[in-house]
Coordinates of C-alpha atoms in Angstrom, one line a residue:
M655 CA 2.1 -4.5 -2.2
K656 CA 0.6 -1.6 -0.3
S657 CA -2.5 -3.4 -1.0
F658 CA -4.1 -2.2 2.3
F659 CA -2.1 0.5 3.0
F660 CA -5.1 2.7 2.9
A661 CA -7.7 0.1 3.7
Y662 CA -6.9 0.8 6.8
C663 CA -7.3 4.4 7.0
G664 CA -11.2 3.9 7.3
T665 CA -10.1 3.7 11.2
W666 CA -8.4 6.7 11.8
K667 CA -10.3 9.7 13.7
I668 CA -8.4 12.0 12.1
G669 CA -10.5 13.4 9.0
L670 CA -8.4 15.4 6.4
K671 CA -9.4 18.5 6.1
M672 CA -9.6 20.2 2.5
E673 CA -7.5 23.1 2.0
E674 CA -10.4 25.2 -0.5
K675 CA -14.0 23.9 -1.4
M676 CA -14.4 22.3 -4.5
S677 CA -17.1 22.3 -6.9
K678 CA -18.8 19.2 -7.1
G679 CA -17.9 18.8 -10.9
L680 CA -14.5 19.2 -10.4
K681 CA -14.1 16.8 -6.8
R682 CA -15.9 14.2 -9.2
M683 CA -13.2 14.4 -11.8
L684 CA -10.5 14.8 -9.4
L685 CA -11.9 11.6 -7.6
L686 CA -12.4 9.4 -11.5
L687 CA -8.4 10.5 -11.8
N688 CA -7.7 9.2 -8.5
C689 CA -9.8 6.0 -8.8
A690 CA -7.9 5.2 -12.7
M691 CA -4.6 6.1 -10.9
L692 CA -5.1 4.3 -7.9
G693 CA -6.8 1.0 -9.8
L694 CA -3.3 1.5 -12.7
G695 CA -0.6 1.1 -9.3
N696 CA -2.4 -1.4 -7.6
V697 CA -2.7 -4.2 -10.8
G698 CA 0.1 -3.0 -12.3
G699 CA 2.9 -2.9 -9.7
P700 CA 2.9 -6.3 -8.8
L701 CA 3.1 -7.4 -12.4
L702 CA 5.3 -5.3 -13.4
M703 CA 7.7 -6.8 -10.7
R704 CA 7.0 -9.7 -11.3
L705 CA 7.7 -9.8 -15.1
Y706 CA 11.1 -8.4 -14.1
F707 CA 11.7 -11.6 -12.1
L708 CA 10.4 -14.0 -15.2
K709 CA 12.4 -12.4 -17.8
G710 CA 16.1 -12.3 -16.1
G711 CA 16.2 -10.0 -14.0
K712 CA 17.7 -10.9 -10.2
G713 CA 18.0 -7.8 -8.2
V714 CA 15.8 -8.0 -5.3
W715 CA 17.0 -5.0 -4.0
I716 CA 16.9 -3.0 -6.8
S717 CA 12.6 -4.3 -7.2
S718 CA 12.2 -2.7 -3.6
C719 CA 13.8 0.4 -4.6
L720 CA 11.6 1.0 -7.3
E721 CA 8.4 0.6 -4.9
T722 CA 9.2 4.3 -3.7
A723 CA 11.9 5.6 -6.1
G724 CA 9.1 7.2 -7.8
W725 CA 8.7 10.0 -4.9
P726 CA 9.6 13.4 -6.6
F727 CA 6.3 12.6 -8.8
M728 CA 4.7 13.5 -5.3
M729 CA 5.9 17.1 -5.6
L730 CA 3.5 17.7 -8.4
P731 CA 0.5 17.3 -5.8
L732 CA 2.2 19.4 -3.4
V733 CA 3.3 22.2 -5.3
V734 CA -0.7 22.7 -6.9
S735 CA -2.0 22.5 -3.3
Y736 CA 0.5 24.9 -2.5
L737 CA -0.2 27.3 -5.6
Y738 CA -4.3 26.8 -3.7
R739 CA -3.1 27.9 -0.5
R740 CA -0.9 31.0 -1.5
R741 CA -3.9 32.2 -3.4
K742 CA -6.2 32.2 0.0
E743 CA -3.8 33.2 2.4
G744 CA -1.4 35.2 0.3
P745 CA 2.1 35.5 0.4
G746 CA 3.1 34.0 3.8
A747 CA 1.5 30.7 3.0
K748 CA 4.2 28.0 4.0
F749 CA 5.8 25.8 1.0
V750 CA 6.2 23.1 3.6
L751 CA 3.9 22.2 6.8
I752 CA 5.7 19.5 8.4
K753 CA 7.1 19.9 11.9
T754 CA 9.9 18.2 13.2
P755 CA 8.3 15.9 15.6
V756 CA 6.4 14.0 12.4
L757 CA 9.3 14.5 10.3
L758 CA 11.5 12.6 12.6
A759 CA 8.8 10.0 12.7
S760 CA 8.3 9.8 9.1
V761 CA 12.2 9.1 8.7
V762 CA 11.4 5.9 11.1
L763 CA 8.7 4.8 9.8
G764 CA 10.0 4.8 6.6
V765 CA 13.4 2.8 7.2
L766 CA 11.1 0.8 8.2
T767 CA 9.0 0.9 4.8
G768 CA 12.1 0.4 3.0
V769 CA 12.9 -2.9 5.1
D770 CA 9.0 -3.6 4.3
D771 CA 9.8 -3.4 0.6
F772 CA 12.8 -6.0 0.5
L773 CA 10.8 -8.3 2.1
Y774 CA 8.2 -8.1 -0.4
A775 CA 10.6 -8.1 -3.2
Y776 CA 11.9 -10.9 -1.9
G777 CA 9.1 -12.8 -1.9
V778 CA 7.8 -11.6 -5.3
A779 CA 11.3 -12.7 -7.0
R780 CA 10.0 -16.2 -5.2
L781 CA 6.4 -16.7 -5.6
P782 CA 3.7 -16.1 -8.1
I783 CA 1.9 -13.4 -8.4
S784 CA -1.6 -15.4 -7.7
T785 CA 0.0 -16.6 -4.3
S786 CA 1.8 -13.4 -3.0
A787 CA -1.1 -11.4 -3.6
L788 CA -3.4 -13.4 -1.2
I789 CA -0.8 -13.4 1.5
I790 CA -0.4 -9.7 1.4
S791 CA -4.2 -9.8 1.6
T792 CA -4.0 -10.6 5.3
Q793 CA -2.1 -7.4 6.1
L794 CA -5.4 -5.9 7.0
A795 CA -5.3 -8.9 9.9
F796 CA -2.2 -8.0 11.2
T797 CA -2.7 -4.1 11.0
A798 CA -5.9 -4.7 13.1
T799 CA -4.3 -7.0 15.5
F800 CA -1.2 -4.1 16.1
A801 CA -4.2 -1.2 15.9
F802 CA -5.3 -3.0 19.1
I803 CA -1.8 -3.0 20.8
L804 CA -0.6 0.5 19.8
V805 CA -4.0 3.0 19.7
K806 CA -6.2 0.6 21.4
P807 CA -9.8 1.0 18.5
K808 CA -12.6 -0.6 19.4
F809 CA -12.9 -4.1 18.1
T810 CA -16.1 -4.7 16.7
P811 CA -17.7 -8.1 15.6
F812 CA -17.0 -7.3 12.3
T813 CA -12.8 -7.0 13.0
I814 CA -13.0 -9.9 14.5
N815 CA -14.4 -12.0 12.1
S816 CA -12.2 -10.6 9.3
V817 CA -9.0 -11.2 11.2
F818 CA -10.3 -14.9 11.4
L819 CA -11.2 -15.1 7.2
L820 CA -7.8 -13.4 6.6
T821 CA -5.5 -15.9 9.4
L822 CA -7.8 -18.6 7.6
A823 CA -6.7 -17.3 3.9
A824 CA -3.1 -17.5 4.8
V825 CA -3.4 -20.8 6.4
V826 CA -5.1 -22.6 3.5
L827 CA -2.5 -21.5 1.0
A828 CA 0.3 -22.5 3.6
L829 CA -0.8 -26.1 3.9
H830 CA -1.0 -26.8 0.1
T831 CA 1.8 -25.1 -1.5
S832 CA 4.1 -27.4 -3.3
S833 CA 1.7 -28.1 -6.5
D834 CA 2.2 -24.1 -7.0
R835 CA 6.3 -24.2 -6.8
P836 CA 7.8 -22.9 -10.0
A837 CA 9.9 -25.4 -11.4
N838 CA 13.3 -23.7 -11.0
E839 CA 13.2 -23.5 -7.4
S840 CA 13.5 -25.7 -4.3
K841 CA 11.2 -25.9 -1.7
L842 CA 13.5 -24.1 0.8
Q843 CA 13.6 -21.1 -1.9
Y844 CA 9.8 -21.2 -2.1
F845 CA 9.3 -21.8 1.7
L846 CA 11.8 -18.6 2.4
G847 CA 9.6 -16.6 -0.1
F848 CA 6.1 -17.5 1.4
F849 CA 7.2 -16.7 4.4
M850 CA 9.2 -13.2 3.6
T851 CA 5.8 -12.2 2.1
L852 CA 4.2 -12.8 5.5
A853 CA 6.9 -11.0 7.6
A854 CA 5.8 -8.3 4.8
S855 CA 2.7 -8.4 5.6
A856 CA 3.1 -8.4 9.2
L857 CA 5.4 -5.1 9.6
Y858 CA 3.5 -3.3 7.1
G859 CA 0.8 -4.1 9.8
F860 CA 2.7 -2.4 11.8
V861 CA 3.7 0.7 10.3
L862 CA 0.3 1.5 9.6
P863 CA -0.8 2.1 13.2
A864 CA 2.4 3.2 13.8
I865 CA 1.6 6.5 11.2
E866 CA -1.7 6.2 13.0
L867 CA -0.4 6.9 16.6
T868 CA 2.6 10.0 15.3
Y869 CA -0.9 11.7 13.6
K870 CA -2.7 11.5 16.7
K871 CA 0.5 12.8 18.7
A872 CA 1.6 15.3 16.2
K873 CA 0.7 18.7 17.5
Q874 CA -0.4 20.2 14.2
T875 CA -3.7 20.0 11.6
I876 CA -3.3 17.0 9.7
T877 CA -4.5 17.8 6.5
Y878 CA -3.7 16.9 2.4
S879 CA -0.8 18.9 2.0
L880 CA 1.1 16.9 5.1
V881 CA -0.2 13.7 5.0
M882 CA 1.1 13.6 1.5
E883 CA 4.8 15.6 3.0
S884 CA 4.9 13.0 5.3
Q885 CA 4.3 10.3 2.8
M886 CA 7.0 11.8 0.5
V887 CA 9.5 11.5 3.7
M888 CA 8.5 8.1 4.0
S889 CA 9.4 7.2 0.9
F890 CA 12.8 9.0 0.4
S891 CA 13.6 7.4 3.2
A892 CA 12.7 3.9 2.1
T893 CA 14.0 4.7 -0.9
V894 CA 17.9 5.9 0.6
F895 CA 17.9 2.8 2.6
C896 CA 17.2 0.5 -0.4
C897 CA 19.8 2.0 -2.3
I898 CA 21.9 1.7 0.4
G899 CA 21.5 -2.0 0.2
M900 CA 21.9 -2.0 -3.6
L901 CA 26.0 -0.4 -3.2
F902 CA 26.4 -3.0 -0.3
H903 CA 25.2 -6.0 -2.8
G904 CA 26.6 -4.2 -5.7
D905 CA 23.3 -3.6 -7.8
F906 CA 24.7 -0.5 -9.2
K907 CA 26.9 -2.2 -11.2
A908 CA 25.1 -5.0 -12.0
I909 CA 22.1 -2.9 -13.5
P910 CA 23.5 -3.0 -16.9
R911 CA 24.7 -6.1 -17.1
E912 CA 21.2 -7.0 -16.3
A913 CA 20.2 -4.9 -19.1
S914 CA 21.9 -6.5 -21.8
E915 CA 21.4 -10.3 -21.0
Y916 CA 17.5 -9.0 -20.4
T917 CA 15.5 -11.7 -22.2
L918 CA 12.6 -9.2 -23.3
G919 CA 15.8 -6.9 -24.6
Q920 CA 17.8 -4.3 -22.8
S921 CA 15.7 -1.1 -24.0
T922 CA 12.7 -3.0 -22.2
Y923 CA 14.6 -3.7 -19.4
Y924 CA 15.0 -0.1 -18.7
V925 CA 11.2 0.8 -19.4
V926 CA 10.1 -1.9 -16.8
L927 CA 11.9 -0.6 -14.3
V928 CA 10.8 3.1 -14.8
L929 CA 7.4 2.0 -15.2
N930 CA 7.7 0.1 -11.8
A931 CA 8.6 3.3 -10.4
I932 CA 6.2 5.3 -11.5
L933 CA 3.3 2.6 -11.0
W934 CA 4.0 2.2 -7.9
Q935 CA 3.9 5.9 -6.9
L936 CA 0.4 6.2 -9.0
F937 CA -0.9 3.8 -6.1
F938 CA -0.3 5.7 -3.5
M939 CA -0.7 9.1 -4.9
G940 CA -4.4 7.6 -6.1
A941 CA -4.7 6.2 -2.9
V942 CA -4.2 9.8 -0.5
G943 CA -6.8 11.3 -3.7
V944 CA -9.1 8.9 -3.2
I945 CA -9.3 9.7 0.4
F946 CA -9.4 13.3 0.3
S947 CA -12.1 13.4 -2.6
A948 CA -14.6 10.7 -1.1
S949 CA -13.4 8.4 1.8
S950 CA -11.1 6.1 3.0
L951 CA -13.8 3.2 3.2
L952 CA -13.9 3.6 -0.9
S953 CA -10.4 3.7 -1.3
G954 CA -10.4 0.4 0.8
I955 CA -13.2 -1.7 -1.2
L956 CA -12.0 -0.6 -4.4
I957 CA -8.2 -2.0 -3.6
A958 CA -9.9 -5.1 -2.3
T959 CA -12.2 -5.3 -5.4
L960 CA -8.9 -5.3 -7.9
L961 CA -7.6 -8.5 -6.0
P962 CA -9.6 -10.5 -8.4
V963 CA -8.4 -8.5 -11.5
T964 CA -4.6 -8.8 -10.1
E965 CA -5.1 -12.5 -9.9
S966 CA -6.7 -13.1 -13.3
L967 CA -4.4 -11.1 -15.0
A968 CA -1.0 -13.3 -13.4
V969 CA -2.9 -15.9 -14.9
V970 CA -3.5 -15.1 -18.3
L971 CA -0.3 -13.0 -18.6
Y972 CA 2.4 -15.4 -17.1
H973 CA 0.1 -18.7 -17.1
E974 CA 0.3 -19.4 -13.6
K975 CA -1.6 -22.2 -11.8
F976 CA -4.7 -21.5 -9.8
Q977 CA -5.5 -24.2 -8.0
V978 CA -8.7 -25.3 -6.0
E979 CA -7.3 -23.7 -3.0
K980 CA -6.3 -20.4 -3.9
A981 CA -9.9 -19.8 -4.8
I982 CA -10.7 -20.7 -1.7
S983 CA -8.2 -18.3 0.0
L984 CA -9.3 -15.8 -2.7
V985 CA -12.6 -16.0 -1.3
L986 CA -11.9 -16.2 1.8
S987 CA -9.7 -12.8 1.3
L988 CA -12.7 -11.1 -0.2
W989 CA -14.9 -12.1 2.4
G990 CA -13.0 -10.9 5.2
S991 CA -11.6 -7.7 3.8
L992 CA -15.2 -6.6 3.0
N993 CA -16.9 -7.9 6.1
Y994 CA -13.8 -5.6 7.7
F995 CA -15.5 -2.4 5.7
Y996 CA -19.0 -3.2 5.9
G997 CA -18.2 -3.2 9.5
E998 CA -16.5 0.2 9.2
F999 CA -19.3 1.7 7.3
H1000 CA -21.9 -0.2 10.0
E1001 CA -20.2 1.9 13.0
N1002 CA -19.5 5.4 10.7
S1003 CA -23.2 5.2 10.1
K1004 CA -23.8 4.5 13.9
M1005 CA -22.1 7.0 15.0
K1006 CA -23.5 10.1 12.5
K1007 CA -26.7 9.0 13.8
Q1008 CA -25.6 9.3 17.2
K1009 CA -24.3 12.6 16.7
Q1010 CA -27.6 13.8 14.8
D1011 CA -29.7 12.6 17.7
T1012 CA -27.6 14.8 20.1
E1013 CA -27.7 17.7 17.6
T1014 CA -31.5 17.5 17.7
D1015 CA -31.5 17.0 21.4
V1016 CA -29.9 20.2 21.7
A1017 CA -31.9 22.3 19.7

């Protein structure tokens, strides 16, 4: 679902500080590990969520909760980071870096993420993965638009072209959806799933610039550890929100019944739930790790590149239809995404050259 969470990070002018210089070999190994986690989570998360619904699962709140329920796994890199800081700074090194303003903002953004998780899970319950993945790719267009309103970054022709292409991709899907509707769903259910997924894309498109704004206003250095702490608070808050939804909807009581009626068996049901939570958390940890080890641009390119993989696996594993309009939408989505990343690369290269020219003039 968070397919373009860290793709947008390329516009952030924050810069994550490394707590300690690493050797090239260690950094390369860390990069490969994080790329693997990112790939597994980005492709496996949506596919397993869809499997839950296809084989008898009905809990939208359950699925939404699983997207962030793996937040305790984030403790591992945080503990490792703390041990590094303690070795460098001594016993006085702080275990928790996040301060009250960022903490409160992270809680609010976490609740919004919980709402977004519900909207996305509802869409996955109704739509084929090959359709929902393409709709979610429009998140980059929403993000660019809300960023312009909230943090007012410089809009380049590449950004404008990307927004246009991604919007066009969504329109192509919206105009040709009747043949994609599962046999057991009404038109109302299908279109509701379509627009709930689009709403999820739009809402998270708002959350991302809001996160950037939070970091810009924060009166503390933004490090890898702080970003992980903030992400953990957001995930925890989103999980609490979804658990409250499960409580009111009676989903906690429904879990044993669903497990006993699950097509693949009771034990497999619980395996699917646990793997769901793990894969989504691998995505978040891997994305932050790629940014830390390399760049946000690489993270975004990997995510965009993996979109056809998700599409192909959905067609092969779940026998989803892949009509001409989906192929057109996929091409437009990839074109828009890669256009955006090329624009970011172009701007970063131009800024780096200007900085080098300035330093040369001063010397």
